[in-house]
């Protein structure tokens, strides 16, 4: 899975979950400030990513993932080869 594919999936998930236009979500879109996501939304996103990609996102790492681009970077690096 490429980083662009990861970004698109994260963007689409957030758009559906937060009822926002996917076109308004970019690399530097911040979860709390730009999307008004609360801590529950962020926990749900982490769980969704872990389940979808077969990865583990430690709490200390999750706290650093404050933009959509950072999430895409993290997942793209940590997703097992051949996963979709």
PDB file of N, CA and C in Angstrom:
ATOM      1  N   UNK A   1       0.845  -1.176   0.000  1.00  0.00           N
ATOM      2  CA  UNK A   1       0.000   0.000   0.000  1.00  0.00           C
ATOM      3  C   UNK A   1       0.893   1.242   0.000  1.00  0.00           C
ATOM      4  N   UNK A   2       0.608   2.140  -0.911  1.00  0.00           N
ATOM      5  CA  UNK A   2       1.412   3.359  -0.997  1.00  0.00           C
ATOM      6  C   UNK A   2       0.934   4.386   0.028  1.00  0.00           C
ATOM      7  N   UNK A   3       1.780   5.360   0.258  1.00  0.00           N
ATOM      8  CA  UNK A   3       1.429   6.430   1.184  1.00  0.00           C
ATOM      9  C   UNK A   3       0.192   7.182   0.685  1.00  0.00           C
ATOM     10  N   UNK A   4       0.111   7.399  -0.625  1.00  0.00           N
ATOM     11  CA  UNK A   4      -1.046   8.099  -1.193  1.00  0.00           C
ATOM     12  C   UNK A   4      -2.341   7.322  -0.958  1.00  0.00           C
ATOM     13  N   UNK A   5      -2.267   6.003  -1.058  1.00  0.00           N
ATOM     14  CA  UNK A   5      -3.445   5.176  -0.795  1.00  0.00           C
ATOM     15  C   UNK A   5      -3.852   5.264   0.672  1.00  0.00           C
ATOM     16  N   UNK A   6      -2.856   5.247   1.550  1.00  0.00           N
ATOM     17  CA  UNK A   6      -3.129   5.391   2.985  1.00  0.00           C
ATOM     18  C   UNK A   6      -3.787   6.741   3.242  1.00  0.00           C
ATOM     19  N   UNK A   7      -3.218   7.803   2.677  1.00  0.00           N
ATOM     20  CA  UNK A   7      -3.776   9.140   2.875  1.00  0.00           C
ATOM     21  C   UNK A   7      -5.238   9.180   2.422  1.00  0.00           C
ATOM     22  N   UNK A   8      -5.521   8.627   1.252  1.00  0.00           N
ATOM     23  CA  UNK A   8      -6.887   8.651   0.719  1.00  0.00           C
ATOM     24  C   UNK A   8      -7.851   7.903   1.634  1.00  0.00           C
ATOM     25  N   UNK A   9      -7.420   6.766   2.163  1.00  0.00           N
ATOM     26  CA  UNK A   9      -8.297   6.004   3.064  1.00  0.00           C
ATOM     27  C   UNK A   9      -8.540   6.750   4.364  1.00  0.00           C
ATOM     28  N   UNK A  10      -7.491   7.345   4.916  1.00  0.00           N
ATOM     29  CA  UNK A  10      -7.645   8.116   6.155  1.00  0.00           C
ATOM     30  C   UNK A  10      -8.554   9.316   5.897  1.00  0.00           C
ATOM     31  N   UNK A  11      -8.324  10.021   4.804  1.00  0.00           N
ATOM     32  CA  UNK A  11      -9.149  11.181   4.450  1.00  0.00           C
ATOM     33  C   UNK A  11     -10.617  10.793   4.318  1.00  0.00           C
ATOM     34  N   UNK A  12     -10.873   9.717   3.588  1.00  0.00           N
ATOM     35  CA  UNK A  12     -12.254   9.289   3.371  1.00  0.00           C
ATOM     36  C   UNK A  12     -12.914   8.844   4.671  1.00  0.00           C
ATOM     37  N   UNK A  13     -12.155   8.164   5.523  1.00  0.00           N
ATOM     38  CA  UNK A  13     -12.687   7.744   6.825  1.00  0.00           C
ATOM     39  C   UNK A  13     -13.066   8.959   7.664  1.00  0.00           C
ATOM     40  N   UNK A  14     -12.167   9.927   7.727  1.00  0.00           N
ATOM     41  CA  UNK A  14     -12.436  11.134   8.511  1.00  0.00           C
ATOM     42  C   UNK A  14     -13.624  11.910   7.956  1.00  0.00           C
ATOM     43  N   UNK A  15     -13.704  12.012   6.642  1.00  0.00           N
ATOM     44  CA  UNK A  15     -14.815  12.742   6.026  1.00  0.00           C
ATOM     45  C   UNK A  15     -16.148  12.109   6.409  1.00  0.00           C
ATOM     46  N   UNK A  16     -16.214  10.793   6.355  1.00  0.00           N
ATOM     47  CA  UNK A  16     -17.456  10.102   6.706  1.00  0.00           C
ATOM     48  C   UNK A  16     -17.750  10.214   8.201  1.00  0.00           C
ATOM     49  N   UNK A  17     -16.738  10.014   9.012  1.00  0.00           N
ATOM     50  CA  UNK A  17     -16.919  10.016  10.468  1.00  0.00           C
ATOM     51  C   UNK A  17     -17.278  11.396  11.010  1.00  0.00           C
ATOM     52  N   UNK A  18     -16.673  12.429  10.430  1.00  0.00           N
ATOM     53  CA  UNK A  18     -16.866  13.784  10.950  1.00  0.00           C
ATOM     54  C   UNK A  18     -17.830  14.619  10.105  1.00  0.00           C
ATOM     55  N   UNK A  19     -18.402  14.013   9.077  1.00  0.00           N
ATOM     56  CA  UNK A  19     -19.365  14.687   8.200  1.00  0.00           C
ATOM     57  C   UNK A  19     -18.794  15.973   7.602  1.00  0.00           C
ATOM     58  N   UNK A  20     -17.597  15.835   7.012  1.00  0.00           N
ATOM     59  CA  UNK A  20     -16.969  16.960   6.321  1.00  0.00           C
ATOM     60  C   UNK A  20     -16.668  16.541   4.885  1.00  0.00           C
ATOM     61  N   UNK A  21     -16.456  17.516   4.027  1.00  0.00           N
ATOM     62  CA  UNK A  21     -16.127  17.258   2.630  1.00  0.00           C
ATOM     63  C   UNK A  21     -14.697  16.730   2.542  1.00  0.00           C
ATOM     64  N   UNK A  22     -14.523  15.575   1.919  1.00  0.00           N
ATOM     65  CA  UNK A  22     -13.192  14.985   1.785  1.00  0.00           C
ATOM     66  C   UNK A  22     -12.225  15.931   1.083  1.00  0.00           C
ATOM     67  N   UNK A  23     -12.726  16.746   0.159  1.00  0.00           N
ATOM     68  CA  UNK A  23     -11.868  17.686  -0.571  1.00  0.00           C
ATOM     69  C   UNK A  23     -11.276  18.755   0.342  1.00  0.00           C
ATOM     70  N   UNK A  24     -11.862  18.936   1.515  1.00  0.00           N
ATOM     71  CA  UNK A  24     -11.347  19.949   2.445  1.00  0.00           C
ATOM     72  C   UNK A  24     -10.246  19.405   3.354  1.00  0.00           C
ATOM     73  N   UNK A  25      -9.958  18.109   3.241  1.00  0.00           N
ATOM     74  CA  UNK A  25      -8.940  17.483   4.092  1.00  0.00           C
ATOM     75  C   UNK A  25      -7.652  17.357   3.296  1.00  0.00           C
ATOM     76  N   UNK A  26      -6.585  17.972   3.812  1.00  0.00           N
ATOM     77  CA  UNK A  26      -5.285  17.998   3.143  1.00  0.00           C
ATOM     78  C   UNK A  26      -4.200  17.459   4.069  1.00  0.00           C
ATOM     79  N   UNK A  27      -2.987  17.438   3.572  1.00  0.00           N
ATOM     80  CA  UNK A  27      -1.833  16.945   4.335  1.00  0.00           C
ATOM     81  C   UNK A  27      -1.699  17.592   5.710  1.00  0.00           C
ATOM     82  N   UNK A  28      -1.875  18.888   5.759  1.00  0.00           N
ATOM     83  CA  UNK A  28      -1.625  19.634   6.998  1.00  0.00           C
ATOM     84  C   UNK A  28      -2.895  19.892   7.807  1.00  0.00           C
ATOM     85  N   UNK A  29      -3.980  19.232   7.423  1.00  0.00           N
ATOM     86  CA  UNK A  29      -5.222  19.381   8.178  1.00  0.00           C
ATOM     87  C   UNK A  29      -5.023  18.800   9.573  1.00  0.00           C
ATOM     88  N   UNK A  30      -5.320  19.625  10.576  1.00  0.00           N
ATOM     89  CA  UNK A  30      -5.159  19.207  11.978  1.00  0.00           C
ATOM     90  C   UNK A  30      -6.486  18.663  12.494  1.00  0.00           C
ATOM     91  N   UNK A  31      -6.393  17.603  13.257  1.00  0.00           N
ATOM     92  CA  UNK A  31      -7.606  16.931  13.728  1.00  0.00           C
ATOM     93  C   UNK A  31      -8.454  17.816  14.621  1.00  0.00           C
ATOM     94  N   UNK A  32      -7.864  18.333  15.656  1.00  0.00           N
ATOM     95  CA  UNK A  32      -8.641  19.110  16.632  1.00  0.00           C
ATOM     96  C   UNK A  32      -8.974  20.503  16.115  1.00  0.00           C
ATOM     97  N   UNK A  33      -7.984  21.208  15.632  1.00  0.00           N
ATOM     98  CA  UNK A  33      -8.165  22.603  15.246  1.00  0.00           C
ATOM     99  C   UNK A  33      -8.972  22.776  13.962  1.00  0.00           C
ATOM    100  N   UNK A  34      -8.716  21.933  12.960  1.00  0.00           N
ATOM    101  CA  UNK A  34      -9.358  22.104  11.657  1.00  0.00           C
ATOM    102  C   UNK A  34     -10.614  21.248  11.471  1.00  0.00           C
ATOM    103  N   UNK A  35     -10.622  20.062  12.077  1.00  0.00           N
ATOM    104  CA  UNK A  35     -11.755  19.154  11.896  1.00  0.00           C
ATOM    105  C   UNK A  35     -12.660  19.076  13.123  1.00  0.00           C
ATOM    106  N   UNK A  36     -12.258  19.768  14.171  1.00  0.00           N
ATOM    107  CA  UNK A  36     -13.031  19.746  15.423  1.00  0.00           C
ATOM    108  C   UNK A  36     -13.242  18.335  15.960  1.00  0.00           C
ATOM    109  N   UNK A  37     -12.263  17.471  15.748  1.00  0.00           N
ATOM    110  CA  UNK A  37     -12.338  16.109  16.276  1.00  0.00           C
ATOM    111  C   UNK A  37     -12.029  16.143  17.767  1.00  0.00           C
ATOM    112  N   UNK A  38     -12.773  15.354  18.520  1.00  0.00           N
ATOM    113  CA  UNK A  38     -12.492  15.276  19.952  1.00  0.00           C
ATOM    114  C   UNK A  38     -11.653  14.025  20.229  1.00  0.00           C
ATOM    115  N   UNK A  39     -11.320  13.812  21.488  1.00  0.00           N
ATOM    116  CA  UNK A  39     -10.439  12.701  21.836  1.00  0.00           C
ATOM    117  C   UNK A  39     -11.062  11.354  21.480  1.00  0.00           C
ATOM    118  N   UNK A  40     -12.371  11.233  21.572  1.00  0.00           N
ATOM    119  CA  UNK A  40     -13.026   9.977  21.203  1.00  0.00           C
ATOM    120  C   UNK A  40     -12.854   9.696  19.712  1.00  0.00           C
ATOM    121  N   UNK A  41     -13.001  10.707  18.872  1.00  0.00           N
ATOM    122  CA  UNK A  41     -12.773  10.530  17.434  1.00  0.00           C
ATOM    123  C   UNK A  41     -11.350  10.046  17.170  1.00  0.00           C
ATOM    124  N   UNK A  42     -10.395  10.612  17.888  1.00  0.00           N
ATOM    125  CA  UNK A  42      -8.997  10.241  17.669  1.00  0.00           C
ATOM    126  C   UNK A  42      -8.734   8.809  18.107  1.00  0.00           C
ATOM    127  N   UNK A  43      -9.308   8.398  19.227  1.00  0.00           N
ATOM    128  CA  UNK A  43      -9.157   7.013  19.688  1.00  0.00           C
ATOM    129  C   UNK A  43      -9.787   6.064  18.671  1.00  0.00           C
ATOM    130  N   UNK A  44     -10.964   6.405  18.179  1.00  0.00           N
ATOM    131  CA  UNK A  44     -11.630   5.576  17.173  1.00  0.00           C
ATOM    132  C   UNK A  44     -10.799   5.471  15.901  1.00  0.00           C
ATOM    133  N   UNK A  45     -10.170   6.561  15.500  1.00  0.00           N
ATOM    134  CA  UNK A  45      -9.318   6.533  14.312  1.00  0.00           C
ATOM    135  C   UNK A  45      -8.134   5.603  14.524  1.00  0.00           C
ATOM    136  N   UNK A  46      -7.489   5.695  15.676  1.00  0.00           N
ATOM    137  CA  UNK A  46      -6.341   4.830  15.968  1.00  0.00           C
ATOM    138  C   UNK A  46      -6.764   3.362  15.931  1.00  0.00           C
ATOM    139  N   UNK A  47      -7.876   3.034  16.557  1.00  0.00           N
ATOM    140  CA  UNK A  47      -8.364   1.650  16.563  1.00  0.00           C
ATOM    141  C   UNK A  47      -8.674   1.189  15.142  1.00  0.00           C
ATOM    142  N   UNK A  48      -9.313   2.040  14.366  1.00  0.00           N
ATOM    143  CA  UNK A  48      -9.632   1.716  12.971  1.00  0.00           C
ATOM    144  C   UNK A  48      -8.359   1.450  12.166  1.00  0.00           C
ATOM    145  N   UNK A  49      -7.354   2.287  12.334  1.00  0.00           N
ATOM    146  CA  UNK A  49      -6.088   2.103  11.620  1.00  0.00           C
ATOM    147  C   UNK A  49      -5.402   0.815  12.045  1.00  0.00           C
ATOM    148  N   UNK A  50      -5.382   0.554  13.342  1.00  0.00           N
ATOM    149  CA  UNK A  50      -4.747  -0.673  13.840  1.00  0.00           C
ATOM    150  C   UNK A  50      -5.443  -1.904  13.272  1.00  0.00           C
ATOM    151  N   UNK A  51      -6.767  -1.902  13.278  1.00  0.00           N
ATOM    152  CA  UNK A  51      -7.526  -3.047  12.761  1.00  0.00           C
ATOM    153  C   UNK A  51      -7.389  -3.185  11.247  1.00  0.00           C
ATOM    154  N   UNK A  52      -7.468  -2.078  10.539  1.00  0.00           N
ATOM    155  CA  UNK A  52      -7.421  -2.110   9.073  1.00  0.00           C
ATOM    156  C   UNK A  52      -6.062  -2.513   8.527  1.00  0.00           C
ATOM    157  N   UNK A  53      -5.008  -2.060   9.183  1.00  0.00           N
ATOM    158  CA  UNK A  53      -3.666  -2.255   8.643  1.00  0.00           C
ATOM    159  C   UNK A  53      -2.830  -3.274   9.396  1.00  0.00           C
ATOM    160  N   UNK A  54      -3.361  -3.846  10.475  1.00  0.00           N
ATOM    161  CA  UNK A  54      -2.603  -4.841  11.230  1.00  0.00           C
ATOM    162  C   UNK A  54      -1.362  -4.268  11.881  1.00  0.00           C
ATOM    163  N   UNK A  55      -1.472  -3.032  12.355  1.00  0.00           N
ATOM    164  CA  UNK A  55      -0.338  -2.379  13.006  1.00  0.00           C
ATOM    165  C   UNK A  55      -0.714  -2.022  14.436  1.00  0.00           C
ATOM    166  N   UNK A  56       0.279  -1.637  15.204  1.00  0.00           N
ATOM    167  CA  UNK A  56       0.066  -1.158  16.570  1.00  0.00           C
ATOM    168  C   UNK A  56       0.566   0.274  16.618  1.00  0.00           C
ATOM    169  N   UNK A  57      -0.251   1.174  17.152  1.00  0.00           N
ATOM    170  CA  UNK A  57       0.138   2.574  17.307  1.00  0.00           C
ATOM    171  C   UNK A  57       0.193   2.859  18.803  1.00  0.00           C
ATOM    172  N   UNK A  58       1.401   2.889  19.370  1.00  0.00           N
ATOM    173  CA  UNK A  58       1.526   3.163  20.805  1.00  0.00           C
ATOM    174  C   UNK A  58       0.951   4.538  21.152  1.00  0.00           C
ATOM    175  N   UNK A  59       0.444   4.662  22.377  1.00  0.00           N
ATOM    176  CA  UNK A  59      -0.178   5.914  22.804  1.00  0.00           C
ATOM    177  C   UNK A  59       0.743   7.114  22.632  1.00  0.00           C
ATOM    178  N   UNK A  60       2.039   6.941  22.946  1.00  0.00           N
ATOM    179  CA  UNK A  60       2.961   8.075  22.830  1.00  0.00           C
ATOM    180  C   UNK A  60       3.140   8.499  21.374  1.00  0.00           C
ATOM    181  N   UNK A  61       3.081   7.544  20.450  1.00  0.00           N
ATOM    182  CA  UNK A  61       3.162   7.878  19.021  1.00  0.00           C
ATOM    183  C   UNK A  61       1.857   8.509  18.545  1.00  0.00           C
ATOM    184  N   UNK A  62       0.738   7.959  18.982  1.00  0.00           N
ATOM    185  CA  UNK A  62      -0.564   8.486  18.569  1.00  0.00           C
ATOM    186  C   UNK A  62      -0.705   9.951  18.953  1.00  0.00           C
ATOM    187  N   UNK A  63      -0.162  10.317  20.102  1.00  0.00           N
ATOM    188  CA  UNK A  63      -0.253  11.706  20.571  1.00  0.00           C
ATOM    189  C   UNK A  63       0.481  12.671  19.639  1.00  0.00           C
ATOM    190  N   UNK A  64       1.462  12.180  18.899  1.00  0.00           N
ATOM    191  CA  UNK A  64       2.241  13.022  17.986  1.00  0.00           C
ATOM    192  C   UNK A  64       1.569  13.177  16.617  1.00  0.00           C
ATOM    193  N   UNK A  65       0.600  12.336  16.332  1.00  0.00           N
ATOM    194  CA  UNK A  65      -0.041  12.321  15.014  1.00  0.00           C
ATOM    195  C   UNK A  65      -1.185  13.324  14.989  1.00  0.00           C
ATOM    196  N   UNK A  66      -0.836  14.579  14.818  1.00  0.00           N
ATOM    197  CA  UNK A  66      -1.839  15.642  14.914  1.00  0.00           C
ATOM    198  C   UNK A  66      -2.345  16.158  13.570  1.00  0.00           C
ATOM    199  N   UNK A  67      -1.803  15.642  12.474  1.00  0.00           N
ATOM    200  CA  UNK A  67      -2.302  16.015  11.146  1.00  0.00           C
ATOM    201  C   UNK A  67      -2.565  14.754  10.327  1.00  0.00           C
ATOM    202  N   UNK A  68      -3.363  14.904   9.302  1.00  0.00           N
ATOM    203  CA  UNK A  68      -3.687  13.773   8.440  1.00  0.00           C
ATOM    204  C   UNK A  68      -2.427  13.256   7.746  1.00  0.00           C
ATOM    205  N   UNK A  69      -1.558  14.153   7.331  1.00  0.00           N
ATOM    206  CA  UNK A  69      -0.314  13.752   6.681  1.00  0.00           C
ATOM    207  C   UNK A  69       0.592  12.947   7.593  1.00  0.00           C
ATOM    208  N   UNK A  70       0.677  13.323   8.859  1.00  0.00           N
ATOM    209  CA  UNK A  70       1.502  12.571   9.812  1.00  0.00           C
ATOM    210  C   UNK A  70       0.956  11.165  10.017  1.00  0.00           C
ATOM    211  N   UNK A  71      -0.363  11.036  10.039  1.00  0.00           N
ATOM    212  CA  UNK A  71      -0.966   9.705  10.165  1.00  0.00           C
ATOM    213  C   UNK A  71      -0.617   8.860   8.942  1.00  0.00           C
ATOM    214  N   UNK A  72      -0.759   9.431   7.753  1.00  0.00           N
ATOM    215  CA  UNK A  72      -0.441   8.701   6.527  1.00  0.00           C
ATOM    216  C   UNK A  72       1.020   8.277   6.510  1.00  0.00           C
ATOM    217  N   UNK A  73       1.918   9.164   6.935  1.00  0.00           N
ATOM    218  CA  UNK A  73       3.341   8.826   7.000  1.00  0.00           C
ATOM    219  C   UNK A  73       3.578   7.652   7.943  1.00  0.00           C
ATOM    220  N   UNK A  74       3.003   7.725   9.145  1.00  0.00           N
ATOM    221  CA  UNK A  74       3.208   6.682  10.149  1.00  0.00           C
ATOM    222  C   UNK A  74       2.706   5.334   9.640  1.00  0.00           C
ATOM    223  N   UNK A  75       1.491   5.314   9.126  1.00  0.00           N
ATOM    224  CA  UNK A  75       0.911   4.056   8.667  1.00  0.00           C
ATOM    225  C   UNK A  75       1.712   3.493   7.497  1.00  0.00           C
ATOM    226  N   UNK A  76       2.074   4.326   6.537  1.00  0.00           N
ATOM    227  CA  UNK A  76       2.813   3.855   5.363  1.00  0.00           C
ATOM    228  C   UNK A  76       4.136   3.211   5.753  1.00  0.00           C
ATOM    229  N   UNK A  77       4.783   3.727   6.780  1.00  0.00           N
ATOM    230  CA  UNK A  77       6.062   3.172   7.228  1.00  0.00           C
ATOM    231  C   UNK A  77       5.863   1.864   7.995  1.00  0.00           C
ATOM    232  N   UNK A  78       4.773   1.755   8.740  1.00  0.00           N
ATOM    233  CA  UNK A  78       4.593   0.621   9.645  1.00  0.00           C
ATOM    234  C   UNK A  78       3.697  -0.498   9.123  1.00  0.00           C
ATOM    235  N   UNK A  79       2.991  -0.270   8.034  1.00  0.00           N
ATOM    236  CA  UNK A  79       2.103  -1.312   7.510  1.00  0.00           C
ATOM    237  C   UNK A  79       2.949  -2.446   6.924  1.00  0.00           C
ATOM    238  N   UNK A  80       2.578  -3.699   7.224  1.00  0.00           N
ATOM    239  CA  UNK A  80       3.331  -4.824   6.663  1.00  0.00           C
ATOM    240  C   UNK A  80       3.256  -4.826   5.137  1.00  0.00           C
ATOM    241  N   UNK A  81       4.323  -5.257   4.498  1.00  0.00           N
ATOM    242  CA  UNK A  81       4.353  -5.329   3.034  1.00  0.00           C
ATOM    243  C   UNK A  81       3.230  -6.224   2.538  1.00  0.00           C
ATOM    244  N   UNK A  82       2.546  -5.788   1.499  1.00  0.00           N
ATOM    245  CA  UNK A  82       1.484  -6.568   0.898  1.00  0.00           C
ATOM    246  C   UNK A  82       0.131  -6.394   1.559  1.00  0.00           C
ATOM    247  N   UNK A  83       0.069  -5.627   2.646  1.00  0.00           N
ATOM    248  CA  UNK A  83      -1.215  -5.404   3.315  1.00  0.00           C
ATOM    249  C   UNK A  83      -2.035  -4.404   2.516  1.00  0.00           C
ATOM    250  N   UNK A  84      -3.354  -4.492   2.656  1.00  0.00           N
ATOM    251  CA  UNK A  84      -4.202  -3.530   1.943  1.00  0.00           C
ATOM    252  C   UNK A  84      -5.254  -2.951   2.826  1.00  0.00           C
TER     253      UNK A  84
END
